[in-house]
Amino acid sequence: DIQMTQSPSTLSASVGDRVTITCRASQTISTWLAWYQQKPGKAPKLLIYDASNLESGVPSRFSGSGSGREFTLTISSLQPDDFATYYCQQYNSYWAFGQGTKVEIK
Amino acid sequence: QVQLVESGGGVVQPGRSLRLSCAASGFTFSSYAMHWVRQAPGEGLEWVALISYDGNNKYYADSVKGQFTISRDNSKNTVYLQMNSLRTEDTAVYYCARERTLHYYGSQSSGMDVWGQGTTVTVS
């Protein structure tokens, strides 16, 4: 099974900050990776697929990069609506999520 | 609009069964594979199962293999999750989600692009 590890688990940031979340796979997954945003009591929302492709309707301040085993999600200028938990997910072999990164207000 | 609505959750005793449903609307249901994903209280997301667009291919997480069964009825635009021999550790919010890849049958996935609001299963 492929394990996904995100860092950090919690991130404190201010509006306007540039934020980067890292996701590492236990084995190579090419670019078969997605990022999701989840707010409390709500379903996850797809942000990025195939490591770097922005899902339709997602603001351009979100971007993804990486391949192989290491990936990043970057929010270029954090907005009030972005405080949430973010999950990476591999779909190279079945599907598996990282443990999540909570982005909280500093 | 594109929508998924789950139902069937509730409180159930350990060892009993429950069937969840997920009704789709606003898109051609029979062209998309469907997932179930769960989230235990205060925990992260766990993929549970997938069924291909035509129902012929099914995949399960090891944690539910032999215990849960995914199925679909394309004439009713509905996907189901039959959960048997429920355990306390199955307590979670269960989400259905659409596989982003059109006509996925076991080829390359591209994530989950539409999600329902979730239904809560409590095993106690």
Tab-separated table of N, CA and C in Angstrom, chain A residues 33-74:
chain	number	residue	atom	x	y	z
A	33	LEU	N	-1.614	12.621	-8.421
A	33	LEU	CA	-1.888	13.191	-7.113
A	33	LEU	C	-2.883	14.332	-7.219
A	34	ALA	N	-3.774	14.390	-6.235
A	34	ALA	CA	-4.759	15.465	-6.145
A	34	ALA	C	-4.652	16.150	-4.788
A	35	TRP	N	-5.157	17.368	-4.747
A	35	TRP	CA	-5.271	18.127	-3.498
A	35	TRP	C	-6.733	18.520	-3.291
A	36	TYR	N	-7.166	18.428	-2.041
A	36	TYR	CA	-8.535	18.771	-1.667
A	36	TYR	C	-8.507	19.752	-0.502
A	37	GLN	N	-9.552	20.571	-0.456
A	37	GLN	CA	-9.790	21.476	0.665
A	37	GLN	C	-11.057	21.029	1.378
A	38	GLN	N	-11.014	20.993	2.700
A	38	GLN	CA	-12.208	20.642	3.456
A	38	GLN	C	-12.407	21.632	4.594
A	39	LYS	N	-13.615	22.150	4.695
A	39	LYS	CA	-13.992	23.025	5.807
A	39	LYS	C	-14.837	22.234	6.788
A	40	PRO	N	-14.874	22.652	8.057
A	40	PRO	CA	-15.596	21.883	9.083
A	40	PRO	C	-17.050	21.617	8.708
A	41	GLY	N	-17.454	20.361	8.813
A	41	GLY	CA	-18.828	19.971	8.531
A	41	GLY	C	-19.184	19.924	7.063
A	42	LYS	N	-18.200	20.095	6.199
A	42	LYS	CA	-18.456	20.109	4.759
A	42	LYS	C	-17.700	18.992	4.052
A	43	ALA	N	-18.132	18.697	2.828
A	43	ALA	CA	-17.435	17.707	2.025
A	43	ALA	C	-16.139	18.293	1.472
A	44	PRO	N	-15.182	17.446	1.180
A	44	PRO	CA	-13.967	17.925	0.509
A	44	PRO	C	-14.289	18.515	-0.862
A	45	LYS	N	-13.372	19.382	-1.294
A	45	LYS	CA	-13.494	20.027	-2.611
A	45	LYS	C	-12.191	19.825	-3.363
A	46	LEU	N	-12.296	19.345	-4.593
A	46	LEU	CA	-11.100	19.127	-5.416
A	46	LEU	C	-10.514	20.464	-5.842
A	47	LEU	N	-9.214	20.632	-5.600
A	47	LEU	CA	-8.512	21.849	-5.999
A	47	LEU	C	-7.598	21.606	-7.202
A	48	ILE	N	-6.787	20.564	-7.089
A	48	ILE	CA	-5.727	20.267	-8.046
A	48	ILE	C	-5.789	18.782	-8.378
A	49	TYR	N	-5.601	18.425	-9.648
A	49	TYR	CA	-5.494	17.025	-10.036
A	49	TYR	C	-4.267	16.848	-10.919
A	50	ASP	N	-3.803	15.615	-11.027
A	50	ASP	CA	-2.576	15.307	-11.780
A	50	ASP	C	-1.435	16.235	-11.360
A	51	ALA	N	-1.342	16.465	-10.080
A	51	ALA	CA	-0.257	17.188	-9.395
A	51	ALA	C	-0.258	18.694	-9.621
A	52	SER	N	-0.629	19.145	-10.809
A	52	SER	CA	-0.467	20.567	-11.093
A	52	SER	C	-1.612	21.197	-11.875
A	53	ASN	N	-2.647	20.437	-12.173
A	53	ASN	CA	-3.767	20.970	-12.959
A	53	ASN	C	-4.845	21.531	-12.045
A	54	LEU	N	-5.179	22.794	-12.285
A	54	LEU	CA	-6.172	23.477	-11.465
A	54	LEU	C	-7.566	23.041	-11.905
A	55	GLU	N	-8.365	22.587	-10.955
A	55	GLU	CA	-9.751	22.216	-11.253
A	55	GLU	C	-10.531	23.470	-11.641
A	56	SER	N	-11.472	23.301	-12.534
A	56	SER	CA	-12.291	24.411	-13.001
A	56	SER	C	-12.959	25.142	-11.837
A	57	GLY	N	-12.860	26.465	-11.860
A	57	GLY	CA	-13.509	27.274	-10.841
A	57	GLY	C	-12.666	27.535	-9.602
A	58	VAL	N	-11.512	26.907	-9.511
A	58	VAL	CA	-10.625	27.100	-8.347
A	58	VAL	C	-9.755	28.339	-8.585
A	59	PRO	N	-9.651	29.216	-7.602
A	59	PRO	CA	-8.864	30.446	-7.800
A	59	PRO	C	-7.408	30.153	-8.161
A	60	SER	N	-6.840	31.026	-8.959
A	60	SER	CA	-5.488	30.818	-9.462
A	60	SER	C	-4.413	31.006	-8.399
A	61	ARG	N	-4.775	31.465	-7.208
A	61	ARG	CA	-3.772	31.554	-6.143
A	61	ARG	C	-3.348	30.167	-5.644
A	62	PHE	N	-4.118	29.145	-5.989
A	62	PHE	CA	-3.755	27.777	-5.657
A	62	PHE	C	-2.924	27.193	-6.804
A	63	SER	N	-1.835	26.522	-6.441
A	63	SER	CA	-1.039	25.840	-7.446
A	63	SER	C	-0.418	24.593	-6.835
A	64	GLY	N	-0.140	23.630	-7.699
A	64	GLY	CA	0.472	22.387	-7.260
A	64	GLY	C	1.676	22.064	-8.117
A	65	SER	N	2.634	21.374	-7.513
A	65	SER	CA	3.820	20.967	-8.256
A	65	SER	C	4.341	19.663	-7.693
A	66	GLY	N	5.294	19.086	-8.426
A	66	GLY	CA	5.949	17.875	-7.960
A	66	GLY	C	5.699	16.688	-8.857
A	67	SER	N	6.504	15.669	-8.645
A	67	SER	CA	6.358	14.400	-9.338
A	67	SER	C	7.188	13.364	-8.606
A	68	GLY	N	6.899	12.116	-8.877
A	68	GLY	CA	7.640	11.055	-8.206
A	68	GLY	C	7.124	10.808	-6.803
A	69	ARG	N	7.810	11.315	-5.797
A	69	ARG	CA	7.415	11.079	-4.405
A	69	ARG	C	7.120	12.352	-3.633
A	70	GLU	N	7.515	13.518	-4.137
A	70	GLU	CA	7.352	14.749	-3.370
A	70	GLU	C	6.541	15.790	-4.135
A	71	PHE	N	5.580	16.351	-3.417
A	71	PHE	CA	4.622	17.268	-4.028
A	71	PHE	C	4.370	18.442	-3.091
A	72	THR	N	3.969	19.569	-3.684
A	72	THR	CA	3.622	20.733	-2.875
A	72	THR	C	2.342	21.379	-3.373
A	73	LEU	N	1.600	21.905	-2.418
A	73	LEU	CA	0.460	22.773	-2.699
A	73	LEU	C	0.849	24.151	-2.191
A	74	THR	N	0.713	25.149	-3.036
A	74	THR	CA	1.046	26.520	-2.658
A	74	THR	C	-0.179	27.408	-2.803
